[in-house]
PDB file of C-alpha atoms in Angstrom:
ATOM      1  CA  MET A   1       0.000   0.000   0.000  1.00 54.00           C
ATOM      2  CA  SER A   2       1.420   3.381  -0.997  1.00 68.00           C
ATOM      3  CA  SER A   3       1.795   6.226   1.481  1.00 72.00           C
ATOM      4  CA  ASN A   4      -0.890   8.210  -0.417  1.00 69.00           C
ATOM      5  CA  THR A   5      -3.362   5.361  -0.007  1.00 76.00           C
ATOM      6  CA  SER A   6      -2.361   4.989   3.640  1.00 89.00           C
ATOM      7  CA  PHE A   7      -2.920   8.698   4.275  1.00 90.00           C
ATOM      8  CA  LEU A   8      -6.294   8.625   2.515  1.00 89.00           C
ATOM      9  CA  ALA A   9      -7.399   5.593   4.535  1.00 91.00           C
ATOM     10  CA  TRP A  10      -6.175   7.247   7.749  1.00 94.00           C
ATOM     11  CA  TYR A  11      -7.945  10.501   6.877  1.00 94.00           C
ATOM     12  CA  LEU A  12     -11.242   8.818   5.955  1.00 93.00           C
ATOM     13  CA  THR A  13     -11.125   6.781   9.169  1.00 95.00           C
ATOM     14  CA  HIS A  14     -10.740   9.988  11.196  1.00 96.00           C
ATOM     15  CA  LEU A  15     -13.404  11.741   9.118  1.00 95.00           C
ATOM     16  CA  ALA A  16     -15.883   8.954   9.895  1.00 95.00           C
ATOM     17  CA  ALA A  17     -14.935   8.687  13.583  1.00 96.00           C
ATOM     18  CA  ASN A  18     -14.589  12.423  14.367  1.00 97.00           C
ATOM     19  CA  PRO A  19     -16.185  14.402  11.541  1.00 96.00           C
ATOM     20  CA  LEU A  20     -16.325  17.811  13.236  1.00 97.00           C
ATOM     21  CA  ARG A  21     -12.755  17.690  14.534  1.00 97.00           C
ATOM     22  CA  THR A  22     -11.374  16.349  11.245  1.00 97.00           C
ATOM     23  CA  LYS A  23     -13.189  18.967   9.163  1.00 96.00           C
ATOM     24  CA  ALA A  24     -12.123  21.764  11.525  1.00 97.00           C
ATOM     25  CA  ILE A  25      -8.469  20.708  11.420  1.00 97.00           C
ATOM     26  CA  THR A  26      -8.633  20.259   7.638  1.00 97.00           C
ATOM     27  CA  SER A  27     -10.123  23.719   7.214  1.00 96.00           C
ATOM     28  CA  GLY A  28      -7.525  25.226   9.538  1.00 97.00           C
ATOM     29  CA  VAL A  29      -4.592  23.606   7.762  1.00 97.00           C
ATOM     30  CA  LEU A  30      -5.921  24.538   4.312  1.00 96.00           C
ATOM     31  CA  SER A  31      -6.732  28.127   5.353  1.00 96.00           C
ATOM     32  CA  GLY A  32      -3.299  28.656   6.882  1.00 96.00           C
ATOM     33  CA  THR A  33      -1.539  26.961   3.975  1.00 96.00           C
ATOM     34  CA  GLN A  34      -3.547  29.024   1.500  1.00 95.00           C
ATOM     35  CA  GLU A  35      -2.330  32.213   3.149  1.00 94.00           C
ATOM     36  CA  LEU A  36       1.273  30.953   3.236  1.00 95.00           C
ATOM     37  CA  CYS A  37       1.150  30.025  -0.462  1.00 95.00           C
ATOM     38  CA  ALA A  38      -0.401  33.368  -1.406  1.00 93.00           C
ATOM     39  CA  GLN A  39       2.264  35.259   0.531  1.00 93.00           C
ATOM     40  CA  LYS A  40       5.073  33.294  -1.122  1.00 93.00           C
ATOM     41  CA  LEU A  41       3.575  33.307  -4.638  1.00 94.00           C
ATOM     42  CA  SER A  42       2.914  37.053  -4.509  1.00 92.00           C
ATOM     43  CA  GLY A  43       6.544  37.730  -3.709  1.00 91.00           C
ATOM     44  CA  GLN A  44       5.815  39.114  -0.269  1.00 89.00           C
ATOM     45  CA  LYS A  45       9.169  39.332   1.477  1.00 87.00           C
ATOM     46  CA  LYS A  46       8.080  38.893   5.068  1.00 89.00           C
ATOM     47  CA  ILE A  47       5.823  36.053   6.155  1.00 87.00           C
ATOM     48  CA  ASP A  48       3.356  37.495   8.665  1.00 91.00           C
ATOM     49  CA  LYS A  49       0.949  36.514  11.432  1.00 94.00           C
ATOM     50  CA  ARG A  50      -1.964  36.237   9.043  1.00 94.00           C
ATOM     51  CA  ILE A  51      -1.018  32.592   8.417  1.00 96.00           C
ATOM     52  CA  ILE A  52      -1.773  31.773  12.063  1.00 97.00           C
ATOM     53  CA  GLN A  53      -4.904  33.925  11.999  1.00 97.00           C
ATOM     54  CA  MET A  54      -6.191  32.094   8.922  1.00 96.00           C
ATOM     55  CA  PHE A  55      -5.366  28.716  10.475  1.00 97.00           C
ATOM     56  CA  LEU A  56      -7.398  29.692  13.543  1.00 98.00           C
ATOM     57  CA  TYR A  57     -10.235  31.030  11.375  1.00 97.00           C
ATOM     58  CA  GLY A  58     -10.433  27.711   9.526  1.00 97.00           C
ATOM     59  CA  LEU A  59     -10.096  25.635  12.699  1.00 98.00           C
ATOM     60  CA  LEU A  60     -12.501  27.557  14.915  1.00 98.00           C
ATOM     61  CA  VAL A  61     -14.961  29.205  12.523  1.00 98.00           C
ATOM     62  CA  SER A  62     -15.037  28.008   8.928  1.00 97.00           C
ATOM     63  CA  GLY A  63     -14.559  24.277   9.500  1.00 96.00           C
ATOM     64  CA  PRO A  64     -17.179  23.881  12.239  1.00 98.00           C
ATOM     65  CA  LEU A  65     -19.680  26.209  10.556  1.00 98.00           C
ATOM     66  CA  ASN A  66     -19.344  24.402   7.223  1.00 96.00           C
ATOM     67  CA  HIS A  67     -19.769  21.060   9.010  1.00 96.00           C
ATOM     68  CA  PHE A  68     -22.970  22.133  10.765  1.00 97.00           C
ATOM     69  CA  LEU A  69     -24.524  23.835   7.731  1.00 97.00           C
ATOM     70  CA  TYR A  70     -23.992  20.757   5.565  1.00 96.00           C
ATOM     71  CA  GLU A  71     -25.293  18.541   8.373  1.00 96.00           C
ATOM     72  CA  ILE A  72     -28.489  20.601   8.341  1.00 97.00           C
ATOM     73  CA  MET A  73     -28.739  20.245   4.573  1.00 97.00           C
ATOM     74  CA  ASN A  74     -28.140  16.497   4.794  1.00 95.00           C
ATOM     75  CA  LYS A  75     -30.924  16.176   7.395  1.00 96.00           C
ATOM     76  CA  VAL A  76     -33.332  18.185   5.239  1.00 97.00           C
ATOM     77  CA  PHE A  77     -32.731  15.821   2.323  1.00 96.00           C
ATOM     78  CA  ALA A  78     -32.133  12.599   4.301  1.00 94.00           C
ATOM     79  CA  GLY A  79     -33.608   9.478   2.711  1.00 93.00           C
ATOM     80  CA  LYS A  80     -34.606  11.318  -0.446  1.00 94.00           C
ATOM     81  CA  THR A  81     -33.171  10.626  -3.886  1.00 92.00           C
ATOM     82  CA  GLY A  82     -33.619  11.751  -7.440  1.00 94.00           C
ATOM     83  CA  PRO A  83     -33.005  14.789  -9.607  1.00 94.00           C
ATOM     84  CA  LYS A  84     -35.259  17.080  -7.530  1.00 95.00           C
ATOM     85  CA  VAL A  85     -33.192  16.305  -4.420  1.00 95.00           C
ATOM     86  CA  LYS A  86     -29.952  17.117  -6.250  1.00 94.00           C
ATOM     87  CA  ILE A  87     -31.438  20.419  -7.404  1.00 96.00           C
ATOM     88  CA  GLY A  88     -32.702  21.090  -3.872  1.00 97.00           C
ATOM     89  CA  GLN A  89     -29.224  20.468  -2.451  1.00 96.00           C
ATOM     90  CA  LEU A  90     -27.712  22.738  -5.072  1.00 96.00           C
ATOM     91  CA  LEU A  91     -30.185  25.514  -4.229  1.00 96.00           C
ATOM     92  CA  PHE A  92     -29.710  25.018  -0.470  1.00 97.00           C
ATOM     93  CA  SER A  93     -25.951  25.219  -0.895  1.00 96.00           C
ATOM     94  CA  ASN A  94     -26.054  28.318  -3.109  1.00 95.00           C
ATOM     95  CA  LEU A  95     -28.870  30.241  -1.430  1.00 96.00           C
ATOM     96  CA  ILE A  96     -28.280  29.391   2.238  1.00 97.00           C
ATOM     97  CA  ILE A  97     -24.861  27.897   2.950  1.00 97.00           C
ATOM     98  CA  SER A  98     -22.818  30.046   0.571  1.00 95.00           C
ATOM     99  CA  PRO A  99     -24.229  33.431   1.680  1.00 96.00           C
ATOM    100  CA  VAL A 100     -23.796  32.486   5.349  1.00 97.00           C
ATOM    101  CA  MET A 101     -20.213  31.293   4.836  1.00 96.00           C
ATOM    102  CA  ASN A 102     -19.314  34.332   2.715  1.00 94.00           C
ATOM    103  CA  THR A 103     -20.871  36.760   5.210  1.00 96.00           C
ATOM    104  CA  VAL A 104     -18.951  35.158   8.070  1.00 96.00           C
ATOM    105  CA  TYR A 105     -15.734  35.196   6.010  1.00 93.00           C
ATOM    106  CA  ILE A 106     -16.054  38.887   5.108  1.00 92.00           C
ATOM    107  CA  SER A 107     -16.877  39.764   8.721  1.00 94.00           C
ATOM    108  CA  ALA A 108     -13.913  37.757  10.038  1.00 93.00           C
ATOM    109  CA  MET A 109     -11.523  39.310   7.523  1.00 91.00           C
ATOM    110  CA  THR A 110     -12.813  42.765   8.462  1.00 91.00           C
ATOM    111  CA  PHE A 111     -12.159  41.951  12.119  1.00 93.00           C
ATOM    112  CA  LEU A 112      -8.643  40.681  11.344  1.00 90.00           C
ATOM    113  CA  ALA A 113      -7.974  43.876   9.384  1.00 87.00           C
ATOM    114  CA  GLY A 114      -8.879  45.962  12.440  1.00 90.00           C
ATOM    115  CA  GLY A 115     -12.587  46.578  11.933  1.00 90.00           C
ATOM    116  CA  ARG A 116     -14.262  46.114  15.300  1.00 89.00           C
ATOM    117  CA  SER A 117     -17.644  47.800  15.033  1.00 93.00           C
ATOM    118  CA  VAL A 118     -20.820  46.222  13.730  1.00 93.00           C
ATOM    119  CA  GLY A 119     -21.077  49.156  11.308  1.00 94.00           C
ATOM    120  CA  GLN A 120     -17.666  48.393   9.794  1.00 93.00           C
ATOM    121  CA  MET A 121     -18.587  44.738   9.357  1.00 93.00           C
ATOM    122  CA  LYS A 122     -21.971  45.593   7.835  1.00 94.00           C
ATOM    123  CA  ALA A 123     -20.287  47.981   5.403  1.00 94.00           C
ATOM    124  CA  ALA A 124     -17.729  45.335   4.439  1.00 92.00           C
ATOM    125  CA  VAL A 125     -20.436  42.717   3.895  1.00 94.00           C
ATOM    126  CA  LYS A 126     -22.560  45.176   1.914  1.00 95.00           C
ATOM    127  CA  GLY A 127     -19.569  46.088  -0.250  1.00 92.00           C
ATOM    128  CA  GLY A 128     -18.270  42.574  -0.858  1.00 90.00           C
ATOM    129  CA  LEU A 129     -20.973  39.953  -0.485  1.00 93.00           C
ATOM    130  CA  LEU A 130     -22.603  40.213  -3.909  1.00 93.00           C
ATOM    131  CA  ARG A 131     -19.239  40.138  -5.662  1.00 90.00           C
ATOM    132  CA  MET A 132     -18.232  37.098  -3.622  1.00 90.00           C
ATOM    133  CA  GLN A 133     -21.583  35.407  -4.232  1.00 94.00           C
ATOM    134  CA  LYS A 134     -21.214  35.815  -7.986  1.00 93.00           C
ATOM    135  CA  VAL A 135     -17.933  33.903  -7.843  1.00 91.00           C
ATOM    136  CA  SER A 136     -19.501  31.282  -5.562  1.00 92.00           C
ATOM    137  CA  TRP A 137     -22.430  30.861  -7.936  1.00 93.00           C
ATOM    138  CA  VAL A 138     -19.992  29.960 -10.712  1.00 93.00           C
ATOM    139  CA  ILE A 139     -17.813  27.554  -8.709  1.00 93.00           C
ATOM    140  CA  SER A 140     -20.316  26.042  -6.284  1.00 92.00           C
ATOM    141  CA  PRO A 141     -22.654  24.332  -8.774  1.00 94.00           C
ATOM    142  CA  VAL A 142     -19.736  22.543 -10.443  1.00 94.00           C
ATOM    143  CA  ALA A 143     -18.360  21.500  -7.056  1.00 95.00           C
ATOM    144  CA  MET A 144     -21.763  20.351  -5.784  1.00 94.00           C
ATOM    145  CA  LEU A 145     -22.592  18.398  -8.928  1.00 94.00           C
ATOM    146  CA  SER A 146     -19.188  16.695  -8.778  1.00 96.00           C
ATOM    147  CA  ALA A 147     -19.651  15.866  -5.095  1.00 95.00           C
ATOM    148  CA  GLN A 148     -23.155  14.513  -5.683  1.00 94.00           C
ATOM    149  CA  ARG A 149     -21.942  12.296  -8.500  1.00 94.00           C
ATOM    150  CA  PHE A 150     -18.636  10.991  -7.173  1.00 96.00           C
ATOM    151  CA  LEU A 151     -18.343  11.380  -3.386  1.00 95.00           C
ATOM    152  CA  PRO A 152     -20.088  10.103  -0.263  1.00 93.00           C
ATOM    153  CA  GLN A 153     -21.768  12.939   1.645  1.00 91.00           C
ATOM    154  CA  HIS A 154     -19.408  12.795   4.633  1.00 90.00           C
ATOM    155  CA  THR A 155     -16.514  13.801   2.320  1.00 93.00           C
ATOM    156  CA  TRP A 156     -18.235  16.812   0.775  1.00 93.00           C
ATOM    157  CA  VAL A 157     -16.997  19.455   3.230  1.00 92.00           C
ATOM    158  CA  PRO A 158     -13.295  18.497   2.882  1.00 92.00           C
ATOM    159  CA  PHE A 159     -13.778  18.369  -0.904  1.00 94.00           C
ATOM    160  CA  PHE A 160     -15.305  21.856  -0.892  1.00 94.00           C
ATOM    161  CA  ASN A 161     -12.479  23.046   1.381  1.00 92.00           C
ATOM    162  CA  LEU A 162      -9.950  21.744  -1.129  1.00 94.00           C
ATOM    163  CA  ILE A 163     -11.663  23.590  -3.983  1.00 94.00           C
ATOM    164  CA  ALA A 164     -11.781  26.752  -1.847  1.00 92.00           C
ATOM    165  CA  PHE A 165      -8.069  26.285  -1.111  1.00 92.00           C
ATOM    166  CA  VAL A 166      -7.119  26.208  -4.810  1.00 93.00           C
ATOM    167  CA  PHE A 167      -9.382  29.067  -5.855  1.00 90.00           C
ATOM    168  CA  GLY A 168      -8.678  31.076  -2.705  1.00 89.00           C
ATOM    169  CA  THR A 169      -4.917  30.751  -3.169  1.00 91.00           C
ATOM    170  CA  TYR A 170      -5.259  32.086  -6.712  1.00 90.00           C
ATOM    171  CA  MET A 171      -7.481  35.013  -5.667  1.00 87.00           C
ATOM    172  CA  ASN A 172      -5.449  35.822  -2.547  1.00 87.00           C
ATOM    173  CA  THR A 173      -2.200  35.806  -4.538  1.00 90.00           C
ATOM    174  CA  ALA A 174      -3.684  38.096  -7.195  1.00 87.00           C
ATOM    175  CA  LEU A 175      -4.965  40.527  -4.551  1.00 84.00           C
ATOM    176  CA  LYS A 176      -1.612  40.584  -2.738  1.00 86.00           C
ATOM    177  CA  ARG A 177       0.239  41.246  -6.007  1.00 89.00           C
ATOM    178  CA  LYS A 178      -2.165  44.054  -6.842  1.00 87.00           C
ATOM    179  CA  ARG A 179      -1.738  45.594  -3.381  1.00 85.00           C
ATOM    180  CA  MET A 180       2.066  45.328  -3.581  1.00 88.00           C
ATOM    181  CA  GLN A 181       2.053  46.957  -7.029  1.00 89.00           C
ATOM    182  CA  ALA A 182      -0.081  49.829  -5.717  1.00 87.00           C
ATOM    183  CA  GLU A 183       2.300  50.273  -2.768  1.00 87.00           C
ATOM    184  CA  ARG A 184       5.310  50.359  -5.136  1.00 88.00           C
ATOM    185  CA  GLU A 185       3.622  52.933  -7.371  1.00 90.00           C
ATOM    186  CA  ALA A 186       2.711  55.083  -4.367  1.00 89.00           C
ATOM    187  CA  ALA A 187       6.317  54.904  -3.117  1.00 89.00           C
ATOM    188  CA  GLU A 188       7.643  55.901  -6.557  1.00 90.00           C
ATOM    189  CA  LYS A 189       5.326  58.932  -6.680  1.00 89.00           C
ATOM    190  CA  LYS A 190       6.683  60.141  -3.338  1.00 86.00           C
ATOM    191  CA  GLN A 191      10.237  60.146  -4.707  1.00 79.00           C
TER     192      GLN A 191
END
């Protein structure tokens, strides 16, 4: 048995035995690693505390929340099969889970950036949620349809976390590069 197969078997055993803990740790590791990759890929010189903050966000917020929201969805559709159920899951994911997760993410990132008031968080959500939802509405249906077709339900959240890791690393890297370019241009104007 290869080490990849051994790791997968180990992971699936833990996912079945301790789903909340496994999903929280997975989300934490992927969130922290995503931030590390984005910092390195963007050319950022100094690795900062945001890696730890993102690990903690994934571990304590995103992972558990994702777990519970998908558990609710699974209970709503438990014992039901067919195309209408798949469409119902897709709608539930896109119209309930995604907006909740994106709202929490924007609020948490606002908090990490120094925004402490409810007004600051509301403004950040108002300014960013629709844009984020549009991206989610492109990616989420493909992810959900793939999960429905190929994966057992208890593996959906880690699968979605992995997709979020890849896409999030790309977006985070692009945003960091854009910010660094703007900082360089501002520094050049001062000279």
